[in-house]
Amino acid sequence: MVLTVAATAADTAEPLNSTFFATRYVRDQLPRYRMPENSIPKEAAYQIISDELMLDGNPRLNLASFVTTWMEPEVGKLIMDSVNKNYVDMDEYPVTTELQNRCVNMIAHLFNAPIKEEETAIGVATVGSSEAIMLAGLAFKRKWANKRKEEGKPYDKPNIVTGANVQVCWEKFARYFEVELKEVKLTEGYYVMDPLKAVEMVDENTICVAAILGSTLTGEYEDVKLLNDLLVEKNKKTGFNVPIHVDAASGGFIAPFLHPELEWDFRLPLVKSINVSGHKYGLVYPGVGWVIWRSKDDLPEELIFHINYLGTDQPTFTLNFSKGASQIIAQYYQLIRLGFEGYKHIMENCQANATALREGLEATGRFDILSKEDGVPLVAIRLKDSSKFSVFDISENLRRFGWIVPAYTMPADAEHVAVLRVVIREDFNRSLSQRLLADINRVVQELDAHAVHAIKMTTAIATQTGEGAEDGVVTKKSVLDIEKEFAAACKDLVKNKKTGPC
């Protein structure tokens, strides 16, 4: 976009009317770390920032993220109309507050909370699932501490049991609020928390067990039903009262529509709170999350603050005070716009596109599929043979085509497993899926050819020089050594070659 800038009287060196790219602003570098002394025209500020942002990745091709990257234009208008509203000003924006309460109740019913049709659910909108998890964790910690105080027992060593596959926000909660994080280690082939091992780790200081509905690593749902049943038995035998929190950041807006028979929510008696990300499969731009409690008794009253300096008495339970109202309004739009039917169709499309990509990758014969078909719609793969190149090489080379596909290693005790993961969102259609598959095949073929060429060249060099050869066997060298020797050989060939006039 090229803007036309009208010169002011002070701009005597500028044409009276010129495009932005004919002005001094394209040759004068603006300060980066200190505020500039002088103002600049709004058109110049816009164009300068817009030009730099062109170097960002394309959000639609960012297959690393679970976060929504497309919404309908109508909801975009609602977002812009309310972007200047601070949600915390409940007295000034009572309708926005009402919309938040409607969202809380709709989500609570979706998760089968034991509330009556006209009864108010207990929950709150958050900036994302990270804040939601912090709030839920604080509620568990306070309830556990209060019970220990009543019993005259120490309450200075709380712990929480999770799988090693939890998102980093759980580690943040544990460190920020001084709670020991007891992680169930993973094993190759089993990349979620083992309920049996988790319950074994539970003791009198455990404030809750956290289960994940949609692991970040492979998209799998953990077996919350089995965890609930095992924990019920242990609580009876030991006299403990250890509850369950379900981190449904990704799966909370998927499982109710694709697997309504799956018991993971408030149908299980020990599930006391659930968080879900509205900005993931809730289909809202970042950032909005939700945390829902089973009942009022599960949220200690002393954690709720009451203020009146904004006009009326207002209860608040959040880590941060101010936050935008626009994403809450956008969530309400999606809930009433799509309804159960609309969400179901979208999730079915995502699963179908994930299946098509999975089958295409399997057909190459180069990958093992680690993700499950009944989890979050994503495809997690590992190379069957990573001796020539790794999934990190594939990830890096896919960026040439605009794709952002993450490669990572599994947590303890499966660190040796390296994975490439593709998240399928609403705006990732079959055509894009086929294009991605073609680009992955192309990258793999190029890496194959590069590896073979490098090995041949190294073998030739070793044969000529006698280096690394013993009894006719050439010593295998690292990729870095191969590339260095290949470059040196090329230089020698050019140096020794007789050339004519240029």
Coordinates of C-alpha atoms in Angstrom, one line a residue:
M1 CA 0.0 0.0 0.0
V2 CA 1.5 3.3 -1.1
L3 CA 0.2 6.4 0.6
T4 CA 0.2 10.0 -0.8
V5 CA 1.6 12.5 1.7
A6 CA 0.8 16.2 1.5
A7 CA 3.8 18.3 2.6
T8 CA 3.5 21.0 5.3
A9 CA 5.1 24.4 5.1
A10 CA 8.1 23.1 7.0
D11 CA 8.7 20.4 4.5
T12 CA 10.2 22.8 1.9
A13 CA 12.5 20.1 0.6
E14 CA 9.5 17.8 -0.1
P15 CA 7.3 18.0 -3.2
L16 CA 3.9 19.5 -2.5
N17 CA 2.3 16.1 -3.0
S18 CA 4.3 12.9 -3.1
T19 CA 4.0 9.2 -2.4
F20 CA 5.3 8.0 1.0
F21 CA 8.3 6.4 -0.8
A22 CA 9.4 9.7 -2.2
T23 CA 9.6 11.4 1.2
R24 CA 12.5 11.7 3.6
Y25 CA 10.9 9.0 5.9
V26 CA 12.2 6.2 3.8
R27 CA 15.8 7.3 4.1
D28 CA 15.8 8.5 7.7
Q29 CA 16.0 5.6 10.2
L30 CA 13.7 6.2 13.1
P31 CA 14.9 5.7 16.7
R32 CA 14.3 2.1 17.9
Y33 CA 15.0 2.3 21.6
R34 CA 14.3 5.9 22.5
M35 CA 11.3 8.0 21.8
P36 CA 11.9 10.3 18.8
E37 CA 12.2 14.1 19.5
N38 CA 9.7 15.1 16.7
S39 CA 6.3 13.9 15.5
I40 CA 5.8 12.4 12.1
P41 CA 2.7 12.3 9.9
K42 CA 0.2 9.6 10.7
E43 CA 0.5 8.2 7.2
A44 CA 4.3 7.8 7.6
A45 CA 3.9 6.1 11.0
Y46 CA 1.4 3.7 9.5
Q47 CA 3.5 2.9 6.5
I48 CA 6.7 2.4 8.4
I49 CA 5.1 0.0 10.8
S50 CA 3.2 -1.8 8.1
D51 CA 6.4 -2.4 6.1
E52 CA 8.2 -3.9 9.0
L53 CA 5.2 -6.2 9.8
M54 CA 5.5 -7.6 6.3
L55 CA 8.5 -9.6 7.6
D56 CA 6.3 -11.5 10.1
G57 CA 5.1 -14.9 9.3
N58 CA 1.6 -15.4 7.8
P59 CA -0.7 -16.4 10.7
R60 CA -2.8 -18.7 8.5
L61 CA 0.4 -20.7 7.7
N62 CA 1.5 -20.8 11.3
L63 CA 0.7 -24.5 11.9
A64 CA 2.6 -24.4 15.3
S65 CA -0.2 -22.5 16.9
F66 CA -3.6 -23.7 18.3
V67 CA -4.8 -20.0 18.3
T68 CA -7.6 -18.8 16.0
T69 CA -6.3 -16.9 13.0
W70 CA -9.6 -16.3 11.1
M71 CA -13.0 -14.9 12.1
E72 CA -16.0 -13.6 10.1
P73 CA -16.0 -9.9 9.1
E74 CA -19.1 -9.3 11.2
V75 CA -17.4 -10.3 14.5
G76 CA -14.4 -8.2 13.4
K77 CA -16.7 -5.2 13.4
L78 CA -18.0 -6.0 16.9
I79 CA -14.4 -6.3 18.1
M80 CA -13.5 -2.9 16.7
D81 CA -16.6 -1.3 18.1
S82 CA -15.7 -2.5 21.6
V83 CA -11.9 -2.4 21.6
N84 CA -12.0 0.7 23.8
K85 CA -14.0 -1.0 26.5
N86 CA -12.3 -2.1 29.7
Y87 CA -14.2 -5.2 30.9
V88 CA -13.5 -4.5 34.6
D89 CA -15.8 -1.4 34.5
M90 CA -18.9 -3.5 35.0
D91 CA -21.1 -0.6 36.1
E92 CA -20.3 1.4 33.0
Y93 CA -20.7 -1.6 30.7
P94 CA -23.5 -3.8 32.2
V95 CA -24.4 -5.4 28.9
T96 CA -20.9 -6.6 28.4
T97 CA -20.9 -8.1 31.9
E98 CA -24.2 -9.8 31.1
L99 CA -22.6 -11.3 27.9
Q100 CA -19.7 -12.7 30.0
N101 CA -22.2 -14.3 32.4
R102 CA -24.1 -15.8 29.5
C103 CA -20.9 -17.3 28.1
V104 CA -20.0 -18.8 31.5
N105 CA -23.4 -20.4 31.8
M106 CA -23.3 -21.8 28.2
I107 CA -19.8 -23.3 28.7
A108 CA -20.8 -24.7 32.1
H109 CA -23.8 -26.5 30.6
L110 CA -21.6 -27.7 27.7
F111 CA -19.3 -29.3 30.4
N112 CA -22.3 -30.8 32.2
A113 CA -22.0 -28.8 35.3
P114 CA -24.6 -29.8 37.9
I115 CA -26.6 -26.6 37.8
K116 CA -30.2 -26.0 37.0
E117 CA -31.4 -24.3 33.8
E118 CA -31.9 -20.9 35.5
E119 CA -29.1 -21.3 38.0
T120 CA -26.0 -19.1 37.7
A121 CA -22.8 -21.0 36.9
I122 CA -19.6 -20.2 38.7
G123 CA -16.8 -19.1 36.4
V124 CA -15.0 -16.1 34.9
A125 CA -13.4 -15.0 31.6
T126 CA -9.6 -14.8 31.7
V127 CA -6.9 -13.5 29.4
G128 CA -6.2 -17.2 28.4
S129 CA -5.9 -20.6 29.8
S130 CA -2.7 -19.6 31.6
E131 CA -4.6 -17.2 33.9
A132 CA -7.5 -19.7 34.2
I133 CA -5.1 -22.4 35.4
M134 CA -3.5 -20.0 37.9
L135 CA -7.0 -19.1 39.3
A136 CA -8.0 -22.8 39.5
G137 CA -4.7 -23.7 41.2
L138 CA -5.1 -21.0 43.8
A139 CA -8.6 -22.2 44.6
F140 CA -7.3 -25.7 45.2
K141 CA -4.4 -24.5 47.2
R142 CA -6.5 -22.4 49.5
K143 CA -9.2 -25.1 50.1
W144 CA -6.4 -27.6 50.9
A145 CA -4.7 -25.2 53.3
N146 CA -7.9 -24.3 55.0
K147 CA -8.7 -28.0 55.6
R148 CA -5.2 -28.6 56.9
K149 CA -5.5 -25.7 59.3
E150 CA -8.8 -27.0 60.7
E151 CA -7.1 -30.4 61.3
G152 CA -4.1 -28.8 62.9
K153 CA -1.7 -30.1 60.3
P154 CA 1.1 -28.3 58.5
Y155 CA 0.2 -26.7 55.2
D156 CA 3.6 -25.4 54.0
K157 CA 4.4 -28.2 51.4
P158 CA 1.5 -28.4 48.9
N159 CA 2.0 -30.3 45.7
I160 CA 0.2 -30.9 42.5
V161 CA 0.4 -34.1 40.3
T162 CA 0.6 -33.8 36.5
G163 CA 2.1 -35.5 33.5
A164 CA 5.4 -34.3 32.1
N165 CA 3.5 -33.3 29.0
V166 CA 1.8 -30.4 30.6
Q167 CA 2.0 -26.9 29.1
V168 CA 4.5 -24.5 30.6
C169 CA 1.7 -22.5 32.4
W170 CA 1.6 -25.4 35.0
E171 CA 5.3 -25.0 35.7
K172 CA 4.7 -21.2 36.1
F173 CA 1.9 -21.8 38.6
A174 CA 4.0 -24.1 40.6
R175 CA 7.0 -21.8 40.7
Y176 CA 5.1 -18.5 41.2
F177 CA 2.8 -19.8 44.0
E178 CA 5.3 -22.2 45.6
V179 CA 3.7 -25.5 44.9
E180 CA 5.7 -28.6 44.2
L181 CA 5.1 -30.0 40.7
K182 CA 5.2 -33.8 40.8
E183 CA 5.4 -35.0 37.2
V184 CA 4.6 -38.4 35.8
K185 CA 7.4 -39.1 33.3
L186 CA 6.6 -40.2 29.8
T187 CA 7.7 -43.3 28.0
E188 CA 8.3 -44.0 24.3
G189 CA 5.0 -44.8 22.7
Y190 CA 3.0 -43.4 25.7
Y191 CA 3.1 -39.6 25.6
V192 CA 0.4 -38.7 28.2
M193 CA 0.0 -39.0 31.9
D194 CA -0.5 -42.6 33.2
P195 CA -3.4 -42.5 35.7
L196 CA -2.0 -45.4 37.7
K197 CA 1.3 -43.7 38.2
A198 CA -0.4 -40.4 38.9
V199 CA -2.5 -41.8 41.7
E200 CA 0.5 -43.5 43.2
M201 CA 2.2 -40.1 43.5
V202 CA -0.8 -38.6 45.4
D203 CA -0.2 -37.9 49.1
E204 CA -1.7 -35.9 51.9
N205 CA -0.1 -32.7 50.5
T206 CA -1.6 -33.1 47.0
I207 CA -3.9 -30.2 46.3
C208 CA -5.2 -31.7 43.0
V209 CA -4.3 -33.9 40.1
A210 CA -4.3 -32.1 36.7
A211 CA -5.4 -34.0 33.6
I212 CA -5.1 -32.7 30.1
L213 CA -7.9 -33.0 27.5
G214 CA -5.7 -32.5 24.4
S215 CA -2.0 -32.7 25.0
T216 CA 0.1 -30.0 23.4
L217 CA 2.6 -32.7 22.2
T218 CA 0.3 -35.2 20.4
G219 CA -3.3 -33.9 20.9
E220 CA -4.3 -36.9 22.9
Y221 CA -7.0 -36.9 25.6
E222 CA -5.9 -38.3 28.9
D223 CA -8.1 -40.8 30.6
V224 CA -9.9 -38.6 33.1
K225 CA -12.6 -41.3 33.8
L226 CA -10.0 -43.9 34.9
L227 CA -8.1 -41.2 36.9
N228 CA -11.4 -40.3 38.7
D229 CA -12.2 -43.9 39.5
L230 CA -8.7 -44.7 40.8
L231 CA -8.6 -41.5 42.8
V232 CA -12.0 -42.2 44.4
E233 CA -10.7 -45.6 45.6
K234 CA -7.5 -44.0 47.0
N235 CA -9.4 -41.2 48.7
K236 CA -11.6 -43.8 50.5
K237 CA -8.6 -45.9 51.6
T238 CA -6.5 -43.0 52.8
G239 CA -9.1 -40.4 54.0
F240 CA -7.7 -37.9 51.4
N241 CA -10.0 -35.6 49.6
V242 CA -7.8 -35.0 46.4
P243 CA -9.9 -33.5 43.5
I244 CA -9.2 -33.2 39.8
H245 CA -8.7 -30.2 37.5
V246 CA -9.1 -30.7 33.8
D247 CA -7.0 -28.6 31.5
A248 CA -9.2 -28.6 28.5
A249 CA -7.5 -25.6 26.8
S250 CA -7.6 -27.3 23.4
G251 CA -10.1 -30.2 23.8
G252 CA -12.8 -28.4 25.7
F253 CA -14.4 -27.1 22.6
I254 CA -13.8 -30.3 20.6
A255 CA -14.8 -33.3 22.7
P256 CA -18.4 -32.2 23.5
F257 CA -19.1 -32.0 19.7
L258 CA -17.2 -35.0 18.4
H259 CA -17.2 -37.3 21.4
P260 CA -20.2 -36.5 23.5
E261 CA -20.1 -39.9 25.1
L262 CA -16.6 -39.4 26.5
E263 CA -16.7 -38.8 30.3
W264 CA -14.1 -36.2 31.2
D265 CA -16.1 -33.3 32.6
F266 CA -18.3 -32.5 35.6
R267 CA -20.1 -35.8 35.1
L268 CA -17.2 -37.2 37.1
P269 CA -17.6 -36.4 40.8
L270 CA -13.9 -35.5 41.5
V271 CA -13.7 -32.9 38.6
K272 CA -14.0 -29.6 40.5
S273 CA -12.9 -27.1 37.8
I274 CA -12.2 -27.0 34.1
N275 CA -10.4 -24.4 32.0
V276 CA -10.8 -23.9 28.3
S277 CA -9.2 -21.5 25.7
G278 CA -11.8 -19.5 23.8
H279 CA -9.0 -18.3 21.5
K280 CA -8.2 -21.9 20.5
Y281 CA -11.0 -24.1 19.3
G282 CA -13.5 -21.7 20.9
L283 CA -12.8 -19.9 17.6
V284 CA -12.0 -16.4 19.0
Y285 CA -8.9 -14.2 18.3
P286 CA -6.5 -14.1 21.3
G287 CA -6.7 -13.7 24.1
V288 CA -9.6 -15.1 26.0
G289 CA -9.9 -18.1 28.2
W290 CA -12.5 -19.5 30.7
V291 CA -12.4 -21.3 34.0
I292 CA -15.6 -23.0 35.3
W293 CA -16.0 -24.4 38.8
R294 CA -18.3 -27.2 39.7
S295 CA -20.1 -25.3 42.4
K296 CA -19.8 -22.2 44.6
D297 CA -18.2 -24.3 47.3
D298 CA -15.2 -25.1 45.1
L299 CA -14.2 -21.4 44.9
P300 CA -13.2 -20.1 48.4
E301 CA -14.9 -16.8 49.1
E302 CA -11.7 -15.2 50.5
L303 CA -10.2 -15.3 47.0
I304 CA -13.0 -13.0 45.6
F305 CA -12.5 -9.3 46.0
H306 CA -15.3 -6.7 46.2
I307 CA -14.7 -3.2 45.0
N308 CA -17.1 -0.2 44.8
Y309 CA -14.9 2.6 43.4
L310 CA -16.2 2.0 39.8
G311 CA -19.8 2.8 40.8
T312 CA -21.3 -0.3 42.4
D313 CA -20.2 -3.3 44.4
Q314 CA -18.4 -5.6 42.0
P315 CA -16.9 -9.0 42.8
T316 CA -13.6 -9.8 41.0
F317 CA -11.4 -12.9 40.9
T318 CA -8.6 -12.3 38.3
L319 CA -4.8 -12.0 38.4
N320 CA -4.8 -8.8 36.4
F321 CA -7.4 -6.0 36.8
S322 CA -8.0 -4.4 33.4
K323 CA -8.6 -6.3 30.3
G324 CA -10.3 -5.8 27.0
A325 CA -14.0 -6.6 26.5
S326 CA -13.8 -7.2 22.8
Q327 CA -12.8 -10.9 23.0
I328 CA -15.6 -11.7 25.4
I329 CA -18.1 -10.2 23.0
A330 CA -16.5 -12.1 20.2
Q331 CA -16.9 -15.4 22.2
Y332 CA -20.6 -14.7 22.7
Y333 CA -20.9 -14.0 19.0
Q334 CA -19.4 -17.4 18.1
L335 CA -21.6 -19.2 20.6
I336 CA -24.9 -17.8 19.3
R337 CA -23.8 -17.6 15.7
L338 CA -22.6 -21.2 15.4
G339 CA -24.6 -23.0 18.0
F340 CA -23.9 -26.7 18.8
E341 CA -24.5 -27.6 15.1
G342 CA -22.0 -25.1 13.8
Y343 CA -19.2 -26.0 16.2
K344 CA -19.9 -29.7 15.4
H345 CA -19.5 -29.1 11.7
I346 CA -16.3 -27.1 12.1
M347 CA -14.7 -29.7 14.3
E348 CA -15.7 -32.5 11.9
N349 CA -14.1 -30.6 9.1
C350 CA -10.9 -30.2 11.1
Q351 CA -10.8 -33.9 11.9
A352 CA -11.4 -34.8 8.3
N353 CA -8.5 -32.6 7.1
A354 CA -6.2 -34.0 9.8
T355 CA -7.1 -37.5 8.7
A356 CA -6.3 -36.7 5.0
L357 CA -3.0 -35.2 6.0
R358 CA -2.2 -38.1 8.2
E359 CA -2.9 -40.6 5.5
G360 CA -0.8 -38.7 3.0
L361 CA 2.2 -38.6 5.3
E362 CA 1.8 -42.3 6.1
A363 CA 1.7 -43.1 2.3
T364 CA 5.2 -41.6 2.0
G365 CA 6.6 -44.4 4.1
R366 CA 9.0 -42.0 5.8
F367 CA 7.1 -41.2 9.0
D368 CA 5.6 -42.8 12.1
I369 CA 2.3 -41.2 13.2
L370 CA 2.3 -40.4 17.0
S371 CA -1.0 -38.5 17.3
K372 CA -4.4 -40.2 17.8
E373 CA -7.4 -39.8 15.6
D374 CA -9.8 -39.2 18.5
G375 CA -7.9 -36.3 20.0
V376 CA -7.3 -32.7 19.0
P377 CA -7.1 -32.4 15.2
L378 CA -3.4 -32.3 14.7
V379 CA -0.8 -34.6 13.1
A380 CA 2.4 -35.4 15.1
I381 CA 5.0 -37.4 13.2
R382 CA 8.6 -38.7 13.7
L383 CA 11.0 -39.9 11.0
K384 CA 11.5 -43.6 10.7
D385 CA 15.1 -43.0 9.7
S386 CA 16.8 -39.8 11.0
S387 CA 20.4 -40.9 10.3
K388 CA 20.6 -38.5 7.2
F389 CA 18.5 -35.6 8.5
S390 CA 16.1 -34.7 11.3
V391 CA 12.6 -33.3 11.7
F392 CA 14.4 -30.0 12.6
D393 CA 15.9 -29.9 9.1
I394 CA 12.4 -30.5 7.7
S395 CA 10.9 -27.7 9.9
E396 CA 13.6 -25.2 8.9
N397 CA 13.3 -26.0 5.1
L398 CA 9.5 -25.7 5.2
R399 CA 9.9 -22.0 6.1
R400 CA 11.1 -21.4 2.5
F401 CA 7.6 -22.1 1.4
G402 CA 6.0 -19.9 4.2
W403 CA 5.0 -22.8 6.5
I404 CA 5.7 -22.6 10.2
V405 CA 5.7 -26.2 11.4
P406 CA 7.4 -26.8 14.8
A407 CA 9.9 -29.6 15.6
Y408 CA 10.6 -30.5 19.2
T409 CA 11.7 -33.3 21.5
M410 CA 9.5 -35.0 24.0
P411 CA 9.8 -34.3 27.7
A412 CA 11.4 -36.7 30.2
D413 CA 11.8 -39.7 29.9
A414 CA 11.3 -39.7 26.1
E415 CA 13.7 -36.9 25.2
H416 CA 15.2 -39.0 22.4
V417 CA 11.9 -38.8 20.4
A418 CA 11.9 -35.8 18.0
V419 CA 8.6 -34.8 16.6
L420 CA 7.1 -32.6 13.8
R421 CA 3.6 -31.3 14.5
V422 CA 0.9 -29.8 12.3
V423 CA -2.1 -28.2 14.0
I424 CA -5.3 -28.2 12.0
R425 CA -7.5 -25.2 12.5
E426 CA -10.8 -24.0 11.0
D427 CA -9.1 -22.1 8.3
F428 CA -6.8 -24.9 7.2
N429 CA -8.7 -26.4 4.2
R430 CA -8.0 -29.5 2.1
S431 CA -6.2 -27.5 -0.6
L432 CA -3.7 -26.2 1.9
S433 CA -3.4 -29.7 3.3
Q434 CA -2.4 -31.1 -0.1
R435 CA 0.0 -28.2 -0.7
L436 CA 1.7 -28.8 2.7
L437 CA 2.0 -32.5 1.9
A438 CA 3.6 -31.7 -1.5
D439 CA 6.0 -29.3 0.1
I440 CA 7.0 -31.8 2.8
N441 CA 7.6 -34.4 0.1
R442 CA 9.7 -31.9 -1.8
V443 CA 11.8 -31.0 1.2
V444 CA 12.4 -34.6 2.1
Q445 CA 13.5 -35.4 -1.4
E446 CA 15.9 -32.5 -1.4
L447 CA 17.4 -33.4 2.0
D448 CA 17.8 -37.0 0.7
A449 CA 19.6 -35.8 -2.4
H450 CA 21.8 -33.5 -0.4
A451 CA 22.7 -36.2 2.1
V452 CA 23.6 -38.7 -0.7
H453 CA 25.7 -36.1 -2.6
A454 CA 27.6 -35.1 0.6
I455 CA 28.3 -38.8 1.5
K456 CA 29.6 -39.5 -2.1
M457 CA 31.8 -36.5 -2.1
T458 CA 33.2 -37.3 1.3
T459 CA 33.9 -40.9 0.2
A460 CA 35.7 -39.6 -2.9
I461 CA 37.8 -37.2 -0.8
A462 CA 38.6 -39.9 1.7
T463 CA 39.6 -42.4 -1.0
Q464 CA 41.9 -39.8 -2.7
T465 CA 43.6 -38.7 0.5
G466 CA 43.5 -42.0 2.4
E467 CA 42.0 -40.2 5.4
G468 CA 39.6 -42.2 7.5
A469 CA 40.3 -45.4 5.5
E470 CA 41.3 -48.5 7.3
D471 CA 41.0 -52.0 5.7
G472 CA 39.0 -50.5 2.9
V473 CA 36.4 -48.9 5.3
V474 CA 35.7 -45.2 5.2
T475 CA 35.0 -43.7 8.6
K476 CA 31.5 -42.1 8.9
K477 CA 31.7 -38.4 9.6
S478 CA 29.3 -35.8 10.9
V479 CA 27.1 -33.7 8.5
L480 CA 29.2 -30.6 9.5
D481 CA 32.5 -32.4 8.6
I482 CA 31.0 -33.6 5.4
E483 CA 29.9 -30.1 4.4
K484 CA 33.3 -28.5 5.3
E485 CA 35.2 -31.1 3.3
F486 CA 32.8 -30.7 0.4
A487 CA 33.4 -26.9 0.3
A488 CA 37.1 -27.3 0.6
A489 CA 37.1 -29.9 -2.3
C490 CA 35.1 -27.5 -4.5
K491 CA 37.7 -24.7 -3.8
D492 CA 40.6 -27.0 -4.7
L493 CA 38.9 -27.9 -8.0
V494 CA 38.4 -24.3 -9.0
K495 CA 41.9 -23.4 -7.9
N496 CA 43.6 -26.1 -10.0
K497 CA 41.4 -25.7 -13.1
K498 CA 43.0 -23.7 -15.9
T499 CA 40.6 -21.1 -17.2
G500 CA 40.6 -18.8 -20.2
P501 CA 39.8 -15.1 -20.4
C502 CA 36.6 -14.1 -18.8

